[in-house]
């Protein structure tokens, strides 16, 4: 997808890569993998992803009976937690200790503070060679990157009819904050599917110098002016390199 005003190109030489394919590629070859998805909603991703154990978290599932059947068919165990991610991590410690996470997809509330919390919570239960993916990390234009506390609030902010059906929020700031405050993580964004963020334990290629207060003050104009550096933006072919690097982690 190309934005005609030249703001950003969302795809590169691998147009078929998206968050779902990235997750499935990361799960491939792992023994009895555990998959966590935060922000399942209607199950667009969850129903298509196969893993031994699948964990769905959402405060208000919108899953049809058919979608739930398809989701369940792609896992030996499927667990549904209809709650906020904060409550899930606070209340399900014992469950998570029994199910260390191989791959997670975070696609819940599109505010960067919540995304940072979701990443940091997930890291507590992520295997040493585990991978976290984040959706909506590269908003193509200012309206898509507008901050709101929910989709309904985002729609209400627009004057007149809904102009676009894309809302990324300020999730991109989570990438900036993690790259600035977590020197123990490799963090970046793939140029596809509205920006697929990636996180794993390990040494970063580069870091950023921003304080938490400076991250809060960043605007979409800052992102537009310095997108490549702020996001550690990578072509989709980098996914293979990223996953191969983690394959050398100690045996589980």
C-alpha positions as a Python dict, from the first residue, in 0.01 Angstrom:
ca = {
    (1, 'X'): (0, 0, 0),
    (2, 'X'): (149, 332, -102),
    (3, 'X'): (32, 665, 35),
    (4, 'X'): (20, 901, -261),
    (5, 'X'): (130, 1207, -67),
    (6, 'X'): (467, 1046, -4),
    (7, 'X'): (433, 1007, 371),
    (8, 'X'): (544, 646, 387),
    (9, 'X'): (551, 319, 198),
    (10, 'X'): (393, 49, 413),
    (11, 'X'): (519, -252, 219),
    (12, 'X'): (843, -346, 48),
    (13, 'X'): (970, -635, -161),
    (14, 'X'): (781, -895, 48),
    (15, 'X'): (422, -772, 23),
    (16, 'X'): (288, -1101, 160),
    (17, 'X'): (435, -1052, 508),
    (18, 'X'): (201, -928, 780),
    (19, 'X'): (163, -975, 1154),
    (20, 'X'): (-11, -1311, 1114),
    (21, 'X'): (254, -1457, 886),
    (22, 'X'): (530, -1315, 1107),
    (23, 'X'): (380, -1486, 1411),
    (24, 'X'): (335, -1818, 1231),
    (25, 'X'): (689, -1806, 1098),
    (26, 'X'): (820, -1744, 1449),
    (27, 'X'): (617, -2038, 1584),
    (28, 'X'): (735, -2278, 1312),
    (29, 'X'): (975, -2546, 1432),
    (30, 'X'): (928, -2476, 1802),
    (31, 'X'): (838, -2779, 2016),
    (32, 'X'): (484, -2748, 2156),
    (33, 'X'): (479, -2368, 2132),
    (34, 'X'): (266, -2142, 2347),
    (35, 'X'): (110, -1840, 2173),
    (36, 'X'): (-36, -1536, 2349),
    (37, 'X'): (-251, -1275, 2176),
    (38, 'X'): (-356, -954, 2349),
    (39, 'X'): (-638, -767, 2177),
    (40, 'X'): (-818, -1053, 2000),
    (41, 'X'): (-1149, -876, 1933),
    (42, 'X'): (-1312, -1059, 1637),
    (43, 'X'): (-1030, -1311, 1607),
    (44, 'X'): (-899, -1207, 1266),
    (45, 'X'): (-549, -1319, 1362),
    (46, 'X'): (-625, -1567, 1639),
    (47, 'X'): (-836, -1797, 1422),
    (48, 'X'): (-555, -1832, 1166),
    (49, 'X'): (-261, -1901, 1395),
    (50, 'X'): (-163, -2258, 1486),
    (51, 'X'): (17, -2341, 1811),
    (52, 'X'): (8, -2615, 2072),
    (53, 'X'): (-135, -2381, 2336),
    (54, 'X'): (-319, -2063, 2236),
    (55, 'X'): (-408, -1790, 2485),
    (56, 'X'): (-655, -1514, 2394),
    (57, 'X'): (-695, -1198, 2602),
    (58, 'X'): (-952, -925, 2536),
    (59, 'X'): (-1184, -724, 2762),
    (60, 'X'): (-1477, -779, 2523),
    (61, 'X'): (-1452, -1069, 2280),
    (62, 'X'): (-1645, -1031, 1955),
    (63, 'X'): (-1591, -1388, 1838),
    (64, 'X'): (-1857, -1565, 1636),
    (65, 'X'): (-1919, -1932, 1707),
    (66, 'X'): (-1754, -2017, 1374),
    (67, 'X'): (-1446, -1807, 1453),
    (68, 'X'): (-1409, -1976, 1789),
    (69, 'X'): (-1433, -2316, 1622),
    (70, 'X'): (-1164, -2224, 1372),
    (71, 'X'): (-947, -2087, 1651),
    (72, 'X'): (-985, -2398, 1863),
    (73, 'X'): (-907, -2627, 1569),
    (74, 'X'): (-556, -2478, 1542),
    (75, 'X'): (-450, -2554, 1898),
    (76, 'X'): (-436, -2855, 2131),
    (77, 'X'): (-542, -2620, 2411),
    (78, 'X'): (-714, -2284, 2367),
    (79, 'X'): (-775, -2052, 2660),
    (80, 'X'): (-992, -1740, 2655),
    (81, 'X'): (-957, -1466, 2915),
    (82, 'X'): (-1220, -1194, 2879),
    (83, 'X'): (-1045, -926, 3081),
    (84, 'X'): (-803, -639, 3041),
    (85, 'X'): (-441, -729, 2985),
    (86, 'X'): (-343, -561, 3313),
    (87, 'X'): (-588, -777, 3506),
    (88, 'X'): (-484, -1089, 3314),
    (89, 'X'): (-118, -1051, 3406),
    (90, 'X'): (-199, -958, 3766),
    (91, 'X'): (-447, -1243, 3825),
    (92, 'X'): (-311, -1530, 3614),
    (93, 'X'): (45, -1558, 3744),
    (94, 'X'): (17, -1928, 3819),
    (95, 'X'): (-130, -2002, 3476),
    (96, 'X'): (147, -1808, 3301),
    (97, 'X'): (418, -1979, 3502),
    (98, 'X'): (282, -2310, 3375),
    (99, 'X'): (269, -2179, 3017),
    (100, 'X'): (587, -1985, 2935),
    (101, 'X'): (531, -1791, 2615),
    (102, 'X'): (710, -1865, 2288),
    (103, 'X'): (547, -1598, 2070),
    (104, 'X'): (313, -1313, 2155),
    (105, 'X'): (116, -1066, 1946),
    (106, 'X'): (18, -741, 2118),
    (107, 'X'): (-266, -561, 1940),
    (108, 'X'): (-479, -425, 2221),
    (109, 'X'): (-538, -70, 2336),
    (110, 'X'): (-356, 164, 2095),
    (111, 'X'): (-190, 388, 2352),
    (112, 'X'): (184, 363, 2388),
    (113, 'X'): (180, 345, 2769),
    (114, 'X'): (-45, 39, 2757),
    (115, 'X'): (168, -123, 2489),
    (116, 'X'): (483, -69, 2697),
    (117, 'X'): (310, -228, 2998),
    (118, 'X'): (191, -521, 2786),
    (119, 'X'): (544, -578, 2656),
    (120, 'X'): (700, -557, 3001),
    (121, 'X'): (442, -793, 3150),
    (122, 'X'): (488, -1040, 2864),
    (123, 'X'): (864, -1035, 2904),
    (124, 'X'): (826, -1177, 3256),
    (125, 'X'): (683, -1496, 3108),
    (126, 'X'): (862, -1502, 2771),
    (127, 'X'): (1110, -1779, 2703),
    (128, 'X'): (1468, -1667, 2655),
    (129, 'X'): (1435, -1732, 2282),
    (130, 'X'): (1079, -1598, 2267),
    (131, 'X'): (949, -1327, 2037),
    (132, 'X'): (696, -1046, 2079),
    (133, 'X'): (527, -878, 1783),
    (134, 'X'): (336, -549, 1804),
    (135, 'X'): (82, -422, 1552),
    (136, 'X'): (17, -61, 1442),
    (137, 'X'): (371, 70, 1495),
    (138, 'X'): (408, 278, 1177),
    (139, 'X'): (107, 507, 1120),
    (140, 'X'): (113, 629, 758),
    (141, 'X'): (-37, 972, 823),
    (142, 'X'): (-126, 1198, 1115),
    (143, 'X'): (-492, 1105, 1144),
    (144, 'X'): (-415, 733, 1173),
    (145, 'X'): (-162, 817, 1443),
    (146, 'X'): (-399, 1033, 1648),
    (147, 'X'): (-412, 947, 2015),
    (148, 'X'): (-738, 815, 2159),
    (149, 'X'): (-840, 583, 2441),
    (150, 'X'): (-1061, 365, 2218),
    (151, 'X'): (-1185, 321, 1860),
    (152, 'X'): (-1510, 493, 1955),
    (153, 'X'): (-1320, 793, 2088),
    (154, 'X'): (-1109, 802, 1772),
    (155, 'X'): (-1423, 806, 1557),
    (156, 'X'): (-1579, 1076, 1775),
    (157, 'X'): (-1273, 1297, 1725),
    (158, 'X'): (-1336, 1316, 1351),
    (159, 'X'): (-1564, 1588, 1228),
    (160, 'X'): (-1830, 1458, 994),
    (161, 'X'): (-1830, 1105, 843),
    (162, 'X'): (-1552, 857, 922),
    (163, 'X'): (-1265, 954, 694),
    (164, 'X'): (-1050, 643, 731),
    (165, 'X'): (-1086, 295, 875),
    (166, 'X'): (-728, 283, 1004),
    (167, 'X'): (-637, 373, 1360),
    (168, 'X'): (-285, 308, 1483),
    (169, 'X'): (-285, 551, 1773),
    (170, 'X'): (52, 642, 1923),
    (171, 'X'): (175, 283, 1953),
    (172, 'X'): (490, 395, 1769),
    (173, 'X'): (603, 574, 2085),
    (174, 'X'): (625, 236, 2260),
    (175, 'X'): (903, 145, 2017),
    (176, 'X'): (1085, 468, 2098),
    (177, 'X'): (1047, 420, 2473),
    (178, 'X'): (1160, 58, 2469),
    (179, 'X'): (1462, 146, 2255),
    (180, 'X'): (1546, 425, 2498),
    (181, 'X'): (1494, 248, 2830),
    (182, 'X'): (1559, -124, 2768),
    (183, 'X'): (1919, -185, 2654),
    (184, 'X'): (1857, -557, 2712),
    (185, 'X'): (1612, -581, 2419),
    (186, 'X'): (1636, -586, 2041),
    (187, 'X'): (1346, -371, 1918),
    (188, 'X'): (1241, -246, 1575),
    (189, 'X'): (961, -236, 1318),
    (190, 'X'): (905, -423, 993),
    (191, 'X'): (782, -217, 695),
    (192, 'X'): (452, -399, 648),
    (193, 'X'): (96, -424, 777),
    (194, 'X'): (90, -73, 928),
    (195, 'X'): (416, -143, 1106),
    (196, 'X'): (487, -480, 1274),
    (197, 'X'): (706, -421, 1577),
    (198, 'X'): (941, -691, 1697),
    (199, 'X'): (1095, -745, 2041),
    (200, 'X'): (1329, -1008, 2175),
    (201, 'X'): (1574, -1041, 2461),
    (202, 'X'): (1930, -958, 2363),
    (203, 'X'): (2168, -680, 2268),
    (204, 'X'): (2021, -407, 2048),
    (205, 'X'): (2181, -291, 1725),
    (206, 'X'): (2129, 66, 1839),
    (207, 'X'): (1950, 258, 2114),
    (208, 'X'): (1778, 594, 2154),
    (209, 'X'): (1850, 865, 2414),
    (210, 'X'): (1499, 974, 2513),
    (211, 'X'): (1369, 995, 2868),
    (212, 'X'): (1014, 881, 2944),
    (213, 'X'): (913, 1247, 2964),
    (214, 'X'): (1068, 1320, 2624),
    (215, 'X'): (888, 1025, 2468),
    (216, 'X'): (559, 1157, 2601),
    (217, 'X'): (629, 1495, 2437),
    (218, 'X'): (700, 1351, 2091),
    (219, 'X'): (448, 1427, 1817),
    (220, 'X'): (355, 1274, 1485),
    (221, 'X'): (562, 1548, 1319),
    (222, 'X'): (869, 1408, 1499),
    (223, 'X'): (791, 1062, 1365),
    (224, 'X'): (739, 1189, 1012),
    (225, 'X'): (1071, 1374, 1020),
    (226, 'X'): (1278, 1084, 1155),
    (227, 'X'): (1080, 766, 1100),
    (228, 'X'): (1367, 533, 1003),
    (229, 'X'): (1580, 614, 1307),
    (230, 'X'): (1305, 632, 1567),
    (231, 'X'): (1148, 300, 1470),
    (232, 'X'): (1463, 111, 1365),
    (233, 'X'): (1262, 47, 1051),
    (234, 'X'): (1351, -273, 865),
    (235, 'X'): (1250, -431, 533),
    (236, 'X'): (1037, -742, 571),
    (237, 'X'): (1324, -964, 455),
    (238, 'X'): (1489, -880, 789),
    (239, 'X'): (1237, -1110, 961),
    (240, 'X'): (1440, -1419, 867),
    (241, 'X'): (1757, -1266, 1009),
    (242, 'X'): (1576, -1165, 1327),
    (243, 'X'): (1433, -1513, 1384),
    (244, 'X'): (1757, -1690, 1293),
    (245, 'X'): (1946, -1485, 1552),
    (246, 'X'): (1723, -1617, 1827),
    (247, 'X'): (1761, -1977, 1716),
    (248, 'X'): (2101, -1990, 1886),
    (249, 'X'): (1957, -1932, 2234),
    (250, 'X'): (2022, -2196, 2503),
    (251, 'X'): (1801, -2509, 2491),
    (252, 'X'): (1478, -2485, 2688),
}
